[in-house]
mmCIF file of C-alpha atoms and ligand atoms in Angstrom:
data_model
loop_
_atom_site.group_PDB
_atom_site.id
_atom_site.type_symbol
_atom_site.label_atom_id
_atom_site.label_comp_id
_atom_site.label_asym_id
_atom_site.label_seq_id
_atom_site.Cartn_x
_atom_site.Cartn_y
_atom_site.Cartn_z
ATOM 1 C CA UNK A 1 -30.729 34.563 75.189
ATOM 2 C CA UNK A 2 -29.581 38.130 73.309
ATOM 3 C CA UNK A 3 -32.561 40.183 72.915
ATOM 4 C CA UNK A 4 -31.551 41.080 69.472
ATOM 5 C CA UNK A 5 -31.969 37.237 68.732
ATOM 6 C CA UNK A 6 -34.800 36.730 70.724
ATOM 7 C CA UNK A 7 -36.738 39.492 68.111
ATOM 8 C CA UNK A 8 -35.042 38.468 65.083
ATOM 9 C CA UNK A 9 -36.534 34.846 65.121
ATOM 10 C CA UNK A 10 -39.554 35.689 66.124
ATOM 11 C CA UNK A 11 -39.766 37.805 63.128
ATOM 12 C CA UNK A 12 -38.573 35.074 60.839
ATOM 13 C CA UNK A 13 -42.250 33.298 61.576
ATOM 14 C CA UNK A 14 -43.603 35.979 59.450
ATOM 15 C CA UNK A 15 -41.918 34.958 56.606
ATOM 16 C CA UNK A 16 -44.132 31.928 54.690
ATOM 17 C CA UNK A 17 -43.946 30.223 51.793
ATOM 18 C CA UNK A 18 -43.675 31.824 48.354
ATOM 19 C CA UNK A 19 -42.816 35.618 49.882
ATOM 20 C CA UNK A 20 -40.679 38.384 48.319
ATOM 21 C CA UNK A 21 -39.091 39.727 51.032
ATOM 22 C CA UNK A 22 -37.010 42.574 51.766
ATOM 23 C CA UNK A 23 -34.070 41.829 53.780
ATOM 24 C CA UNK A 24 -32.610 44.687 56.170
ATOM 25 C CA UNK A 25 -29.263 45.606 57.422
ATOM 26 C CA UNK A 26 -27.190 45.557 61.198
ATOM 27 C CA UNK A 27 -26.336 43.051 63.895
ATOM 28 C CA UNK A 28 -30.333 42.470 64.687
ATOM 29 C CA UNK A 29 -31.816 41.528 61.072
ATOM 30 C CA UNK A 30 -28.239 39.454 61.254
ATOM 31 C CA UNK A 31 -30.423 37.005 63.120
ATOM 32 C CA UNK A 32 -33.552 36.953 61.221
ATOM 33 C CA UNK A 33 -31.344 36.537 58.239
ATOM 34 C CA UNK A 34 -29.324 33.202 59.327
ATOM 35 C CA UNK A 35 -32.862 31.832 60.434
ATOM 36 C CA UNK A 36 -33.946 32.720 57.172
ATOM 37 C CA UNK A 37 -31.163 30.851 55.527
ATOM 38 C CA UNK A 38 -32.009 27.480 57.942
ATOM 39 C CA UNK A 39 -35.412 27.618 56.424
ATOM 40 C CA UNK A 40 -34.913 27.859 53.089
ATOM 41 C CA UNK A 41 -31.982 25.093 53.409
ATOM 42 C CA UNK A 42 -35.351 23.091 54.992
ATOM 43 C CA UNK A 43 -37.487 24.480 51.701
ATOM 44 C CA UNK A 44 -39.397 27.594 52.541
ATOM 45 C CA UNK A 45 -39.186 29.246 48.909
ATOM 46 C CA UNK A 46 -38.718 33.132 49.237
ATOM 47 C CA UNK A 47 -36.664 35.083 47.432
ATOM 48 C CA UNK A 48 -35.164 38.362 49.035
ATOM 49 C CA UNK A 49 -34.118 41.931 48.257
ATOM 50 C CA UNK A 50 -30.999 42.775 49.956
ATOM 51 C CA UNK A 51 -30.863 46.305 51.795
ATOM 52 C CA UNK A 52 -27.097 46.772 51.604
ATOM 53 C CA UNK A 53 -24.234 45.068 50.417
ATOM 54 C CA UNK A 54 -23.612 43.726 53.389
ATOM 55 C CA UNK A 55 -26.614 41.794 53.669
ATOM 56 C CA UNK A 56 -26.011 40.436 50.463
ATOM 57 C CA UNK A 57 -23.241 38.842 51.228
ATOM 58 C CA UNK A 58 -24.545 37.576 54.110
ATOM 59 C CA UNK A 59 -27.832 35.904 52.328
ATOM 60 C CA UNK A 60 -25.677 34.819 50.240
ATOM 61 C CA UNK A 61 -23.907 32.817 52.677
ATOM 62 C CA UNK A 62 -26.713 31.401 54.255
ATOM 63 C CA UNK A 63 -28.447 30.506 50.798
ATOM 64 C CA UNK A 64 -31.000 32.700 50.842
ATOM 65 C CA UNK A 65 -31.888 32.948 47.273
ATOM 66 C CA UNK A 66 -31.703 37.089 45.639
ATOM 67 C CA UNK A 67 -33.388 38.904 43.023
ATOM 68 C CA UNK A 68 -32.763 43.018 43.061
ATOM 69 C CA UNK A 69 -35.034 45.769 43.565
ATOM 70 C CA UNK A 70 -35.739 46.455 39.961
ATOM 71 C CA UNK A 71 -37.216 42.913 39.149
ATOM 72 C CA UNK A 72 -40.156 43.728 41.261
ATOM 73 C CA UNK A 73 -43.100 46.330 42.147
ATOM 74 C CA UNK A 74 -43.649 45.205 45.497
ATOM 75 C CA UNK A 75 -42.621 43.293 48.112
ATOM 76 C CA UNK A 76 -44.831 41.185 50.899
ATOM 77 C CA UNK A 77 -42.754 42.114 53.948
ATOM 78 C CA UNK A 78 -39.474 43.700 54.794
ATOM 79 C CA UNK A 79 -37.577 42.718 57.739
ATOM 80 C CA UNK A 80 -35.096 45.256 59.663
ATOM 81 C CA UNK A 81 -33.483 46.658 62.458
ATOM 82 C CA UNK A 82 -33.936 50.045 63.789
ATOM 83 C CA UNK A 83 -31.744 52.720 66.024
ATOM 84 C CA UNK A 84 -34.576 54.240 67.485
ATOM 85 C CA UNK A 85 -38.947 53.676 67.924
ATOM 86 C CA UNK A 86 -41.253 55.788 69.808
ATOM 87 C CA UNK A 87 -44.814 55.066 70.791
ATOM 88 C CA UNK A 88 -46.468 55.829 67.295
ATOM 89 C CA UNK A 89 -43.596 53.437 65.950
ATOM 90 C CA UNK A 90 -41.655 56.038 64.211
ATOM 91 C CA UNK A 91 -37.872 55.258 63.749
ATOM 92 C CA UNK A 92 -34.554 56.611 63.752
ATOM 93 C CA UNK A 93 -33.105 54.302 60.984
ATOM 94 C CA UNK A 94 -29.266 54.520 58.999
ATOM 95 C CA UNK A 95 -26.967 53.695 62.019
ATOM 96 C CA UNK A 96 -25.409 51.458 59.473
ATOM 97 C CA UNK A 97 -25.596 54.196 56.720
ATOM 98 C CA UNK A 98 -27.861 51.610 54.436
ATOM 99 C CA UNK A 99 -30.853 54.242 55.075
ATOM 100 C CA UNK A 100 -31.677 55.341 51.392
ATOM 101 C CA UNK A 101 -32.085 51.302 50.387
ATOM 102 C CA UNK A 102 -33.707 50.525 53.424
ATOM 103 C CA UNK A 103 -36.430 53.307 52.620
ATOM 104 C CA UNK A 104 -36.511 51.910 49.065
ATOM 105 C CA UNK A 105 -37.109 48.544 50.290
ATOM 106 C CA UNK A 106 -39.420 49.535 52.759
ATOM 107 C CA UNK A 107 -41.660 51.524 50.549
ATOM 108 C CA UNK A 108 -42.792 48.958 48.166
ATOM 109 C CA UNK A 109 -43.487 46.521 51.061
ATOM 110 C CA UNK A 110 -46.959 45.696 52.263
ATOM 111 C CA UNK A 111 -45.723 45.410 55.598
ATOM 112 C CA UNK A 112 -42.408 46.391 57.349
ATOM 113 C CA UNK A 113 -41.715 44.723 60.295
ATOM 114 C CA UNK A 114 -39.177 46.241 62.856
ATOM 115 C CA UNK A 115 -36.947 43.968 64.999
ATOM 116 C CA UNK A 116 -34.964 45.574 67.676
ATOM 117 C CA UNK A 117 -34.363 44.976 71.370
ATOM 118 C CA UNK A 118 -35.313 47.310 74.130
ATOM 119 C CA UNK A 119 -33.059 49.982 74.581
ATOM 120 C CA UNK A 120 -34.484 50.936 71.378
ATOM 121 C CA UNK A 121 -37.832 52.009 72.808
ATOM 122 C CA UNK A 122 -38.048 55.744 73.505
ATOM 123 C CA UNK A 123 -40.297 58.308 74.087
ATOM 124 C CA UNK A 124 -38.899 60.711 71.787
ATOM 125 C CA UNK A 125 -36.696 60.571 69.147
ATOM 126 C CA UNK A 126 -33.408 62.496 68.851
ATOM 127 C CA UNK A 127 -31.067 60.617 71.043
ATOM 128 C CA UNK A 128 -29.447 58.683 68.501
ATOM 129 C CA UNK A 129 -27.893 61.459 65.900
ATOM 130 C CA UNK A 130 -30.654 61.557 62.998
ATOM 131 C CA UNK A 131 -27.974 59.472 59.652
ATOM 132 C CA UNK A 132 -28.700 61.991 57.048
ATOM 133 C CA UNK A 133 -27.711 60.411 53.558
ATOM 134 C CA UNK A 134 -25.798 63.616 51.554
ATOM 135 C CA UNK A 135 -24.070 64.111 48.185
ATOM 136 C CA UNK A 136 -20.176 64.143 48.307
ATOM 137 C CA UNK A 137 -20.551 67.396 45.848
ATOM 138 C CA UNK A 138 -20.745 70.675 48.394
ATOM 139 C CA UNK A 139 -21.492 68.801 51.014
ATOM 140 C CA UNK A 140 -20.352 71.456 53.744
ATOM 141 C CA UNK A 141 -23.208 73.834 52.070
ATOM 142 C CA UNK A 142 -25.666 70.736 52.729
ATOM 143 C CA UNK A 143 -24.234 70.695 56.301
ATOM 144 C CA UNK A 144 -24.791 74.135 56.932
ATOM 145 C CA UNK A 145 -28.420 74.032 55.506
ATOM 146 C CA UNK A 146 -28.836 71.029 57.692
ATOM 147 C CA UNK A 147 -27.665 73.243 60.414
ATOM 148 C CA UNK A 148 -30.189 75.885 60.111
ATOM 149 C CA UNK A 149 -32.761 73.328 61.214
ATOM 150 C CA UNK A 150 -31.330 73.121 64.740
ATOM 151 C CA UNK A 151 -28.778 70.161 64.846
ATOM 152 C CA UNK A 152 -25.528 69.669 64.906
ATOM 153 C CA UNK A 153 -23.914 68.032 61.502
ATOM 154 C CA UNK A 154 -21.053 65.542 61.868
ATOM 155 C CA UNK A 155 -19.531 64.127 59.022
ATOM 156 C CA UNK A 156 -19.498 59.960 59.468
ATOM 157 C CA UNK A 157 -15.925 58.956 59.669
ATOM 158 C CA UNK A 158 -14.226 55.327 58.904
ATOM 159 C CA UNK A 159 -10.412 54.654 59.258
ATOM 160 C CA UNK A 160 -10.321 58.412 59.168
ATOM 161 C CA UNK A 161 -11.709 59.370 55.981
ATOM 162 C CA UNK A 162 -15.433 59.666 55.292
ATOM 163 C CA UNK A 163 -17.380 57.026 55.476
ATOM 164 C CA UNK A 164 -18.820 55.989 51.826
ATOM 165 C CA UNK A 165 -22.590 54.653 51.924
ATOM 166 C CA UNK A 166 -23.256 51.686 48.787
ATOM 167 C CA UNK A 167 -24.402 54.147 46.895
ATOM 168 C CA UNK A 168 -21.395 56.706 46.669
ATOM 169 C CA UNK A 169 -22.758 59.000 49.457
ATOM 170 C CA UNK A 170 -21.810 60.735 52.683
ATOM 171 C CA UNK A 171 -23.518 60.362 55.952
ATOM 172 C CA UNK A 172 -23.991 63.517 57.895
ATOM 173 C CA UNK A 173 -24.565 62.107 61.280
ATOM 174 C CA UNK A 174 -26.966 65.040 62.934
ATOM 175 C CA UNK A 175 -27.140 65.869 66.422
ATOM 176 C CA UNK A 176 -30.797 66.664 67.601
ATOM 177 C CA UNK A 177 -31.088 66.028 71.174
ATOM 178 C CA UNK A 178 -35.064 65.926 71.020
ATOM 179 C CA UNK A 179 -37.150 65.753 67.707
ATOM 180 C CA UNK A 180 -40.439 67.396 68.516
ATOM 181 C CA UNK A 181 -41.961 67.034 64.741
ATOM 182 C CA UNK A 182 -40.650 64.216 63.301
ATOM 183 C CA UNK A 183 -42.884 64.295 60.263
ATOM 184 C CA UNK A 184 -42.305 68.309 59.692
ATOM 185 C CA UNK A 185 -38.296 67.517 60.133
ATOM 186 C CA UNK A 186 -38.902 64.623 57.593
ATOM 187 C CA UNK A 187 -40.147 67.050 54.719
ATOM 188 C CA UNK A 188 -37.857 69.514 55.527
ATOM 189 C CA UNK A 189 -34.941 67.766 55.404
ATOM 190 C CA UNK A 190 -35.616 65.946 52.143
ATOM 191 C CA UNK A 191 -36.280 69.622 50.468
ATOM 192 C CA UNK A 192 -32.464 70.728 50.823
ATOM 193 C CA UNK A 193 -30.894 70.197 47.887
ATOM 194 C CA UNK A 194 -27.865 67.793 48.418
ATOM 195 C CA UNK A 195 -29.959 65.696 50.708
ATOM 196 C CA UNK A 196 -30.476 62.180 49.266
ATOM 197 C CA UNK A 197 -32.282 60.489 51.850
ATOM 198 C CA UNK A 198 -32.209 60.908 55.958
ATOM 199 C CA UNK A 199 -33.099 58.155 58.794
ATOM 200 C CA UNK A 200 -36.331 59.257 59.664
ATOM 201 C CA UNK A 201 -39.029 56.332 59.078
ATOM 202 C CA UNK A 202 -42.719 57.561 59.771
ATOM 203 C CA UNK A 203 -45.652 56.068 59.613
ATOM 204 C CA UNK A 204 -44.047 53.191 57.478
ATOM 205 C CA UNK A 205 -43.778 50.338 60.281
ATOM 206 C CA UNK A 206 -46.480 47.637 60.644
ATOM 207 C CA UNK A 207 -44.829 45.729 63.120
ATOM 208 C CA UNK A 208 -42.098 46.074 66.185
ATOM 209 C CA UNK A 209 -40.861 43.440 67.714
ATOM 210 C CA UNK A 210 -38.813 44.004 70.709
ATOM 211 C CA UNK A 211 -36.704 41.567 72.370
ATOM 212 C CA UNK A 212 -36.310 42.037 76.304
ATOM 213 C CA UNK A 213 -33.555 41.058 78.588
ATOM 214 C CA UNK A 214 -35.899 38.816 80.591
ATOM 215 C CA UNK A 215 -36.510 36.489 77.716
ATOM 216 C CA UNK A 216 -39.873 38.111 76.411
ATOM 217 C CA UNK A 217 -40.576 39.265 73.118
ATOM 218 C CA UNK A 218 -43.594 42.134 72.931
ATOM 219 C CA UNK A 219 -44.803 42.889 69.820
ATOM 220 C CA UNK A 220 -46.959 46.585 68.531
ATOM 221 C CA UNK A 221 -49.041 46.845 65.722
ATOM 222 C CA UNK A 222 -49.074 50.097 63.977
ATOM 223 C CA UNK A 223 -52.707 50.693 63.246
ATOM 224 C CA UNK A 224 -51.564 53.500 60.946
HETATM 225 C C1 5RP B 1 -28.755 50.277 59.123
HETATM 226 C C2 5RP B 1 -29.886 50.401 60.051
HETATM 227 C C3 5RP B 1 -29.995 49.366 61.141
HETATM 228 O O1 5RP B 1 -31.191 48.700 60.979
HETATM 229 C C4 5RP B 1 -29.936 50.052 62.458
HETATM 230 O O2 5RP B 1 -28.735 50.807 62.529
HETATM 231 C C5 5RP B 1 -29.972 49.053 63.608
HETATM 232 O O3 5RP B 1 -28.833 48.253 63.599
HETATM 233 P P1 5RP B 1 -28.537 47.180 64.719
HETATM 234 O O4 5RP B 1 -29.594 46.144 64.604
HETATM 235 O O5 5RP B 1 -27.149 46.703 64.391
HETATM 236 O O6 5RP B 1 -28.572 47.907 66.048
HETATM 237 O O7 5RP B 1 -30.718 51.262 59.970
HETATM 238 O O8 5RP B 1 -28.726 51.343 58.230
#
C-alpha cells in the first residue's frame, strides 16, 4: 500500500465526532482528506478549515462540510503533510507554498498531527530548501536579507513566471544545506521586513505519523 496512504488513514481515526478540524495541504493529507469525506458521507459531523485553496476544493468534493478561519478561535486538531521532521518533530513545511495558512491553522489547534511517509524522517533539517513566504513589493531586497543568513534564495517558478501563493505572495525557495538552529533561524527570519511567513514549524507538532514501505505505520508523540 503507498506509505503516504498508509499515514493518512491512520490519521483520519483521530478525527471523532463533533471536531473542528483543520484540514492541510499536498498529495499526503490528499488521503486523510478523501477518508474524511467517506466518513462524513457515513455521518461523522466535523466541520473543517481548509489550508489552501486547493484543499478546498477538494473537501468540497468529497463533502466534507467548511466553515473559514475567522468563524472560530480554535480548532481540536489539524491534519497535514510535511517536507521534512527531525527527532524533536520539527518540520520543514510550504513545499506546496500553503505555509502561511498552514501556520494559521496550526496555531489555533490543540493538536497538530503530522502525516508523512518515511523519506521524510531526517536528522537535520535543511535538505529540502526552507519555502520562505515573501512580499511581491522589493522582493530582491528580501532575498538579499535572506541571503545574509547563509542560504541561497531562489525565487519559486510556475510555467515560467513566479509562482503566486493564495494569498498574493512569492515563495523564496532557500537553500540551507544543514539548519543547525532551527528555532534561532525561525525568529530571524520572521524579523526581515518583507518576510510574511517561512516553512519552519517548531515545537508545534503533537503527533507524526509515518507511513513505511513495509506496510507499518509508527507514530511519535511530541511531549513538548
Ligand atoms: C504544503 C505543505 C505540504 O504539507 C508539504 O509540502 C508535504 O506535501 P506532500 O504530502 O505532497 O509531500 O507544506 O504547503
Amino acid at each position: 500500500m503507498d506509505r503516504k496512504k498508509l499515514a493518512a488513514e491512520k490519521a483520519a481515526q483521530y478525527v471523532k465526532d463533533g471536531m473542528l478540524v483543520g484540514l492541510g495541504t499536498g498529495s499526503t493529507v490528499f488521503w486523510t482528506i478523501k477518508k474524511l469525506g467517506e466518513l462524513v458521507k457515513n455521518g461523522l459531523d466535523v466541520r473543517c478549515v481548509p489550508t489552501s485553496k486547493n484543499t478546498e476544493i477538494l473537501a468540497k468534493k468529497v463533502g466534507i462540510p467548511l466553515i473559514t478561519i475567522s468563524e472560530v478561535n480554535e480548532l481540536d486538531l489539524t491534519i497535514d503533510g510535511a517536507d521534512e521532521v527531525n527527532r524533536n518533530l520539527d518540520l520543514i513545511k510550504g513545499g506546496g507554498g500553503a505555509l502561511l495558512r498552514e501556520k494559521m491553522v496550526a496555531s489555533i489547534s490543540d493538536r497538530l498531527i503530522i502525516v508523512v511517509d518515511e523519506s521524510k524522517s531526517v536528522l537535520n533539517l535543511g535538505r529540502f530548501p526552507l519555502p520562505v513566504e515573501v512580499v511581491p513589493f522589493g522582493f530582491e531586497i528580501t532575498s538579499k536579507q535572506l541571503r545574509a543568513l547563509d542560504c541561497i534564495p531562489i525565487l519559486r517558478t510556475e510555467h515560467n513566471i513566479p509562482f503566486i501563493t493564495d494569498n498574493g505572495n512569492y515563495i523564496l525557495d532557500c537553500h540551507f544545506s544543514i539548519i543547525q538552529e532551527p528555532h534561532e533561524l525561525n525568529r530571524k527570519l520572521n524579523m526581515i521586513p518583507g518576510v510574511v511567513e517561512n516553512g519552519l514549524f517548531i515545537k508545534m507538532a503533537d503527533i507524526v505519523v509515518i507511513g513505511h514501505i513495509n506496510g507499518n505505520v509508527k507514530i511519535f508523540n511530541n511531549t513538548k
